[in-house]
Amino acid sequence: MASHQVVDFHGIVISRNDYKERDMLVKILTDKFGIKTFFVRGARKKGFKLASAILPFSHGTYFGNVNDHGLSFINGTRELEQYQQIYSDIELNAYASYILGLVGAAFGNDEPLPGVWFDNIATAINLIDQRFDAAIVANIIEIQLLDQFGVKPFLESCVICGNSSGPFDFSETYGGLLCQQHWYLDLHRLHLDQRTIYYLRLFSVIDLKQLHSIKVKDVTKQHLRHTIDTLYNDQVGVYVKAKKFIDQMGSWDQILKK
């Protein structure tokens, strides 16, 4: 098992669990090493000096010994902050937890995240903490993560003829958009409205760092949720615990609106 000397890394605390009588295992999404599990000795003791550093949704610069596999160790932190809105709001917490859960499902543990994915996830969590529409931020991450699950819908143009102007529909059979001339090829296409298609295409390419505001009608949000759920259920097949709670919240909203 390879071990790095004491190194600095930026991290976001995903979760923590009690371990034995006094210790904890803390899962952190790191910028250099992916998702790592850290053994924190004495974390359950009263007055533990790193108590705030291992709270869920703490983020900042950590330093410690990071092993390629197995448990790693935290020595200290600096520039530590808390995503306060996420920590105190159950709905925001659920969406942030869902995004982090998807990251774990897509990339696994002990593997560095490729490209700019750490920055993308950190930006998404930060936007949720700033009270951007958490459902929309989650939708963007869901769509952009599909490629990491081996599912990359073709959303640039019609998969048959390359026509880039709509109207379009989405075909799971053909793995992307069909223009109206080719709808006859798939009678079981998703029959999406053009507003939903527009946002699917937009979300697949949007840079979260450039997202300053976005407003989506409730009915379109419902269609997006249903469409993305269809893709994940039919083609990805991952289960993230926080998603069940998000679905329950959606059911509560529908009841309250009646």
Short mmCIF file of C-alpha atoms in Angstrom, two decimals:
data_model
loop_
_atom_site.label_atom_id
_atom_site.label_comp_id
_atom_site.label_asym_id
_atom_site.label_seq_id
_atom_site.Cartn_x
_atom_site.Cartn_y
_atom_site.Cartn_z
CA MET A 1 0.00 0.00 0.00
CA ALA A 2 1.64 3.22 -1.20
CA SER A 3 1.60 6.11 1.25
CA HIS A 4 2.21 9.75 0.47
CA GLN A 5 4.17 11.91 2.88
CA VAL A 6 2.20 14.66 4.55
CA VAL A 7 0.35 16.42 1.74
CA ASP A 8 -2.09 19.29 1.41
CA PHE A 9 -5.40 18.82 -0.35
CA HIS A 10 -8.69 20.60 -0.65
CA GLY A 11 -11.64 18.57 0.54
CA ILE A 12 -15.38 18.50 1.16
CA VAL A 13 -16.58 16.29 4.01
CA ILE A 14 -19.20 13.86 2.72
CA SER A 15 -20.02 11.85 5.83
CA ARG A 16 -18.66 10.46 9.06
CA ASN A 17 -19.35 7.35 11.10
CA ASP A 18 -18.47 6.31 14.62
CA TYR A 19 -15.67 3.78 14.83
CA LYS A 20 -14.99 1.89 18.03
CA GLU A 21 -15.37 3.86 21.26
CA ARG A 22 -13.54 7.11 20.56
CA ASP A 23 -12.75 7.30 16.88
CA MET A 24 -14.45 8.11 13.59
CA LEU A 25 -14.17 7.24 9.92
CA VAL A 26 -14.62 10.36 7.82
CA LYS A 27 -15.28 10.27 4.08
CA ILE A 28 -13.95 13.28 2.17
CA LEU A 29 -14.07 14.23 -1.50
CA THR A 30 -10.57 15.51 -2.24
CA ASP A 31 -9.22 17.48 -5.17
CA LYS A 32 -6.13 15.29 -5.65
CA PHE A 33 -7.12 11.78 -4.59
CA GLY A 34 -10.86 11.46 -5.19
CA ILE A 35 -13.00 10.10 -2.37
CA LYS A 36 -10.92 8.94 0.58
CA THR A 37 -11.80 7.54 3.98
CA PHE A 38 -9.84 8.98 6.89
CA PHE A 39 -9.33 7.40 10.29
CA VAL A 40 -9.62 10.17 12.89
CA ARG A 41 -8.41 9.03 16.28
CA GLY A 42 -10.17 10.49 19.31
CA ALA A 43 -12.78 12.27 17.20
CA ARG A 44 -15.58 11.35 19.61
CA LYS A 45 -13.81 12.77 22.64
CA LYS A 46 -15.14 15.98 24.16
CA GLY A 47 -13.15 19.01 23.05
CA PHE A 48 -11.53 17.25 20.09
CA LYS A 49 -9.47 19.90 18.28
CA LEU A 50 -10.55 18.91 14.76
CA ALA A 51 -14.25 18.57 15.61
CA SER A 52 -15.39 21.31 13.22
CA ALA A 53 -13.12 20.03 10.44
CA ILE A 54 -14.92 16.70 10.18
CA LEU A 55 -18.51 17.94 10.27
CA PRO A 56 -20.45 17.03 7.11
CA PHE A 57 -20.17 19.80 4.52
CA SER A 58 -17.09 21.33 6.05
CA HIS A 59 -14.62 22.26 3.34
CA GLY A 60 -11.16 23.72 3.16
CA THR A 61 -7.51 22.75 3.02
CA TYR A 62 -6.52 19.64 4.94
CA PHE A 63 -3.12 18.07 5.42
CA GLY A 64 -2.25 14.55 6.39
CA ASN A 65 -1.02 11.15 5.24
CA VAL A 66 -2.99 9.86 2.27
CA ASN A 67 -2.69 6.20 1.31
CA ASP A 68 -3.49 4.94 -2.17
CA HIS A 69 -5.82 2.34 -0.67
CA GLY A 70 -7.30 1.72 2.75
CA LEU A 71 -7.52 4.33 5.48
CA SER A 72 -5.74 7.68 5.41
CA PHE A 73 -5.05 10.13 8.24
CA ILE A 74 -5.73 13.84 8.86
CA ASN A 75 -3.16 15.88 10.77
CA GLY A 76 -4.74 19.32 10.58
CA THR A 77 -6.58 21.94 8.54
CA ARG A 78 -6.51 25.56 7.52
CA GLU A 79 -8.92 27.93 5.76
CA LEU A 80 -11.78 25.79 6.98
CA GLU A 81 -15.37 26.81 6.24
CA GLN A 82 -18.83 25.30 6.55
CA TYR A 83 -21.57 25.25 3.96
CA GLN A 84 -23.93 26.79 6.49
CA GLN A 85 -27.11 26.86 4.42
CA ILE A 86 -26.71 23.24 3.38
CA TYR A 87 -25.89 22.16 6.91
CA SER A 88 -29.02 23.80 8.34
CA ASP A 89 -31.56 23.22 5.54
CA ILE A 90 -32.85 19.68 5.09
CA GLU A 91 -33.79 20.15 1.42
CA LEU A 92 -30.46 21.69 0.41
CA ASN A 93 -28.72 18.98 2.43
CA ALA A 94 -30.57 16.28 0.51
CA TYR A 95 -29.60 17.66 -2.90
CA ALA A 96 -25.96 18.20 -1.93
CA SER A 97 -25.81 14.69 -0.46
CA TYR A 98 -27.36 13.30 -3.64
CA ILE A 99 -24.75 14.99 -5.83
CA LEU A 100 -21.90 13.68 -3.67
CA GLY A 101 -23.49 10.23 -3.71
CA LEU A 102 -23.63 10.29 -7.50
CA VAL A 103 -19.96 11.24 -7.60
CA GLY A 104 -19.15 8.21 -5.47
CA ALA A 105 -21.19 5.96 -7.74
CA ALA A 106 -19.59 7.37 -10.89
CA PHE A 107 -15.95 7.44 -9.82
CA GLY A 108 -15.71 5.08 -6.85
CA ASN A 109 -13.29 5.50 -3.97
CA ASP A 110 -9.52 5.98 -4.04
CA GLU A 111 -9.46 7.22 -7.64
CA PRO A 112 -8.63 10.83 -8.57
CA LEU A 113 -11.49 12.58 -10.32
CA PRO A 114 -10.64 13.20 -13.98
CA GLY A 115 -10.38 16.63 -15.54
CA VAL A 116 -12.29 19.43 -13.86
CA TRP A 117 -14.77 17.23 -12.05
CA PHE A 118 -13.71 18.22 -8.54
CA ASP A 119 -14.11 21.89 -9.45
CA ASN A 120 -17.50 21.16 -11.04
CA ILE A 121 -18.77 19.42 -7.92
CA ALA A 122 -17.37 22.09 -5.60
CA THR A 123 -19.07 24.74 -7.73
CA ALA A 124 -22.37 22.84 -7.64
CA ILE A 125 -22.26 22.52 -3.85
CA ASN A 126 -21.37 26.19 -3.51
CA LEU A 127 -24.30 27.21 -5.74
CA ILE A 128 -26.69 25.15 -3.64
CA ASP A 129 -25.31 26.79 -0.50
CA GLN A 130 -26.01 30.17 -2.14
CA ARG A 131 -29.60 28.99 -2.62
CA PHE A 132 -29.58 28.62 -6.36
CA ASP A 133 -32.32 26.21 -7.41
CA ALA A 134 -30.92 22.98 -5.95
CA ALA A 135 -33.05 20.75 -8.18
CA ILE A 136 -31.71 22.43 -11.33
CA VAL A 137 -28.10 22.29 -10.12
CA ALA A 138 -28.59 18.58 -9.44
CA ASN A 139 -30.12 18.10 -12.92
CA ILE A 140 -27.07 19.67 -14.54
CA ILE A 141 -24.71 17.38 -12.64
CA GLU A 142 -26.88 14.34 -13.40
CA ILE A 143 -26.85 15.01 -17.14
CA GLN A 144 -23.14 15.81 -17.29
CA LEU A 145 -22.28 12.72 -15.23
CA LEU A 146 -24.01 10.35 -17.65
CA ASP A 147 -20.82 10.08 -19.68
CA GLN A 148 -18.96 8.78 -16.61
CA PHE A 149 -21.53 5.98 -16.32
CA GLY A 150 -20.91 4.99 -19.93
CA VAL A 151 -24.11 6.65 -21.13
CA LYS A 152 -23.59 9.71 -23.31
CA PRO A 153 -26.81 10.85 -24.98
CA PHE A 154 -26.26 12.60 -28.30
CA LEU A 155 -27.95 15.96 -27.83
CA GLU A 156 -26.26 18.12 -30.46
CA SER A 157 -28.46 17.19 -33.40
CA CYS A 158 -30.53 14.37 -34.86
CA VAL A 159 -28.61 11.11 -34.50
CA ILE A 160 -29.88 9.96 -37.91
CA CYS A 161 -29.40 12.91 -40.24
CA GLY A 162 -27.51 15.53 -38.25
CA ASN A 163 -30.31 18.10 -38.45
CA SER A 164 -29.61 20.64 -35.70
CA SER A 165 -32.95 22.47 -35.72
CA GLY A 166 -36.01 21.02 -34.04
CA PRO A 167 -38.51 19.98 -33.18
CA PHE A 168 -36.80 17.02 -31.54
CA ASP A 169 -37.70 14.08 -29.37
CA PHE A 170 -35.43 11.78 -27.37
CA SER A 171 -34.94 8.14 -28.28
CA GLU A 172 -33.41 5.72 -25.79
CA THR A 173 -33.14 3.18 -28.61
CA TYR A 174 -30.96 5.48 -30.70
CA GLY A 175 -29.23 7.11 -27.74
CA GLY A 176 -30.09 10.70 -28.51
CA LEU A 177 -32.26 13.17 -30.37
CA LEU A 178 -34.47 12.39 -33.35
CA CYS A 179 -35.72 15.21 -35.55
CA GLN A 180 -39.38 15.17 -36.52
CA GLN A 181 -38.60 13.52 -39.86
CA HIS A 182 -37.31 10.46 -38.03
CA TRP A 183 -39.76 10.14 -35.16
CA TYR A 184 -41.37 7.24 -37.01
CA LEU A 185 -38.24 5.17 -36.32
CA ASP A 186 -39.02 4.92 -32.61
CA LEU A 187 -42.64 4.69 -31.54
CA HIS A 188 -41.46 4.40 -27.94
CA ARG A 189 -39.45 7.63 -27.91
CA LEU A 190 -39.98 9.73 -24.79
CA HIS A 191 -42.47 12.19 -26.36
CA LEU A 192 -40.87 15.20 -24.70
CA ASP A 193 -42.02 18.78 -25.11
CA GLN A 194 -39.58 21.18 -26.74
CA ARG A 195 -38.93 23.14 -23.55
CA THR A 196 -37.67 20.01 -21.82
CA ILE A 197 -35.51 19.19 -24.85
CA TYR A 198 -34.07 22.72 -24.74
CA TYR A 199 -32.98 22.35 -21.11
CA LEU A 200 -31.57 18.87 -21.63
CA ARG A 201 -29.37 20.26 -24.39
CA LEU A 202 -28.42 23.35 -22.38
CA PHE A 203 -27.60 21.41 -19.21
CA SER A 204 -25.36 19.00 -21.09
CA VAL A 205 -22.93 21.79 -22.04
CA ILE A 206 -23.41 24.58 -19.49
CA ASP A 207 -20.43 25.61 -17.35
CA LEU A 208 -21.64 25.87 -13.76
CA LYS A 209 -19.09 28.60 -13.09
CA GLN A 210 -20.92 30.76 -15.63
CA LEU A 211 -24.32 30.14 -14.02
CA HIS A 212 -25.51 33.40 -12.49
CA SER A 213 -29.25 32.83 -12.50
CA ILE A 214 -31.73 30.38 -13.97
CA LYS A 215 -35.48 30.10 -13.64
CA VAL A 216 -37.36 27.07 -14.88
CA LYS A 217 -41.13 26.66 -14.69
CA ASP A 218 -42.38 24.05 -12.25
CA VAL A 219 -44.01 21.96 -14.97
CA THR A 220 -40.74 21.88 -16.93
CA LYS A 221 -38.84 20.91 -13.78
CA GLN A 222 -41.24 18.00 -13.33
CA HIS A 223 -40.67 16.90 -16.94
CA LEU A 224 -36.90 17.17 -16.51
CA ARG A 225 -37.07 15.12 -13.32
CA HIS A 226 -39.12 12.41 -15.00
CA THR A 227 -36.84 12.33 -18.07
CA ILE A 228 -33.61 12.14 -16.10
CA ASP A 229 -35.09 9.49 -13.82
CA THR A 230 -36.00 7.47 -16.92
CA LEU A 231 -32.44 7.65 -18.24
CA TYR A 232 -30.90 6.74 -14.88
CA ASN A 233 -33.35 3.92 -14.18
CA ASP A 234 -33.17 2.40 -17.66
CA GLN A 235 -29.51 2.93 -18.55
CA VAL A 236 -27.46 3.67 -15.43
CA GLY A 237 -29.08 1.71 -12.63
CA VAL A 238 -27.39 3.33 -9.63
CA TYR A 239 -29.10 3.91 -6.30
CA VAL A 240 -28.22 6.88 -4.11
CA LYS A 241 -29.91 6.95 -0.72
CA ALA A 242 -30.55 10.71 -0.73
CA LYS A 243 -32.57 10.40 -3.95
CA LYS A 244 -35.35 8.57 -2.14
CA PHE A 245 -35.70 11.46 0.28
CA ILE A 246 -35.75 13.98 -2.59
CA ASP A 247 -38.55 11.99 -4.25
CA GLN A 248 -40.47 11.98 -0.96
CA MET A 249 -40.10 15.76 -0.71
CA GLY A 250 -41.54 16.04 -4.21
CA SER A 251 -44.55 13.99 -3.13
CA TRP A 252 -45.05 16.24 -0.10
CA ASP A 253 -45.00 19.33 -2.35
CA GLN A 254 -47.67 17.84 -4.60
CA ILE A 255 -49.89 17.10 -1.60
CA LEU A 256 -49.47 20.63 -0.20
CA LYS A 257 -50.39 22.19 -3.56
CA LYS A 258 -53.70 20.30 -3.76
#
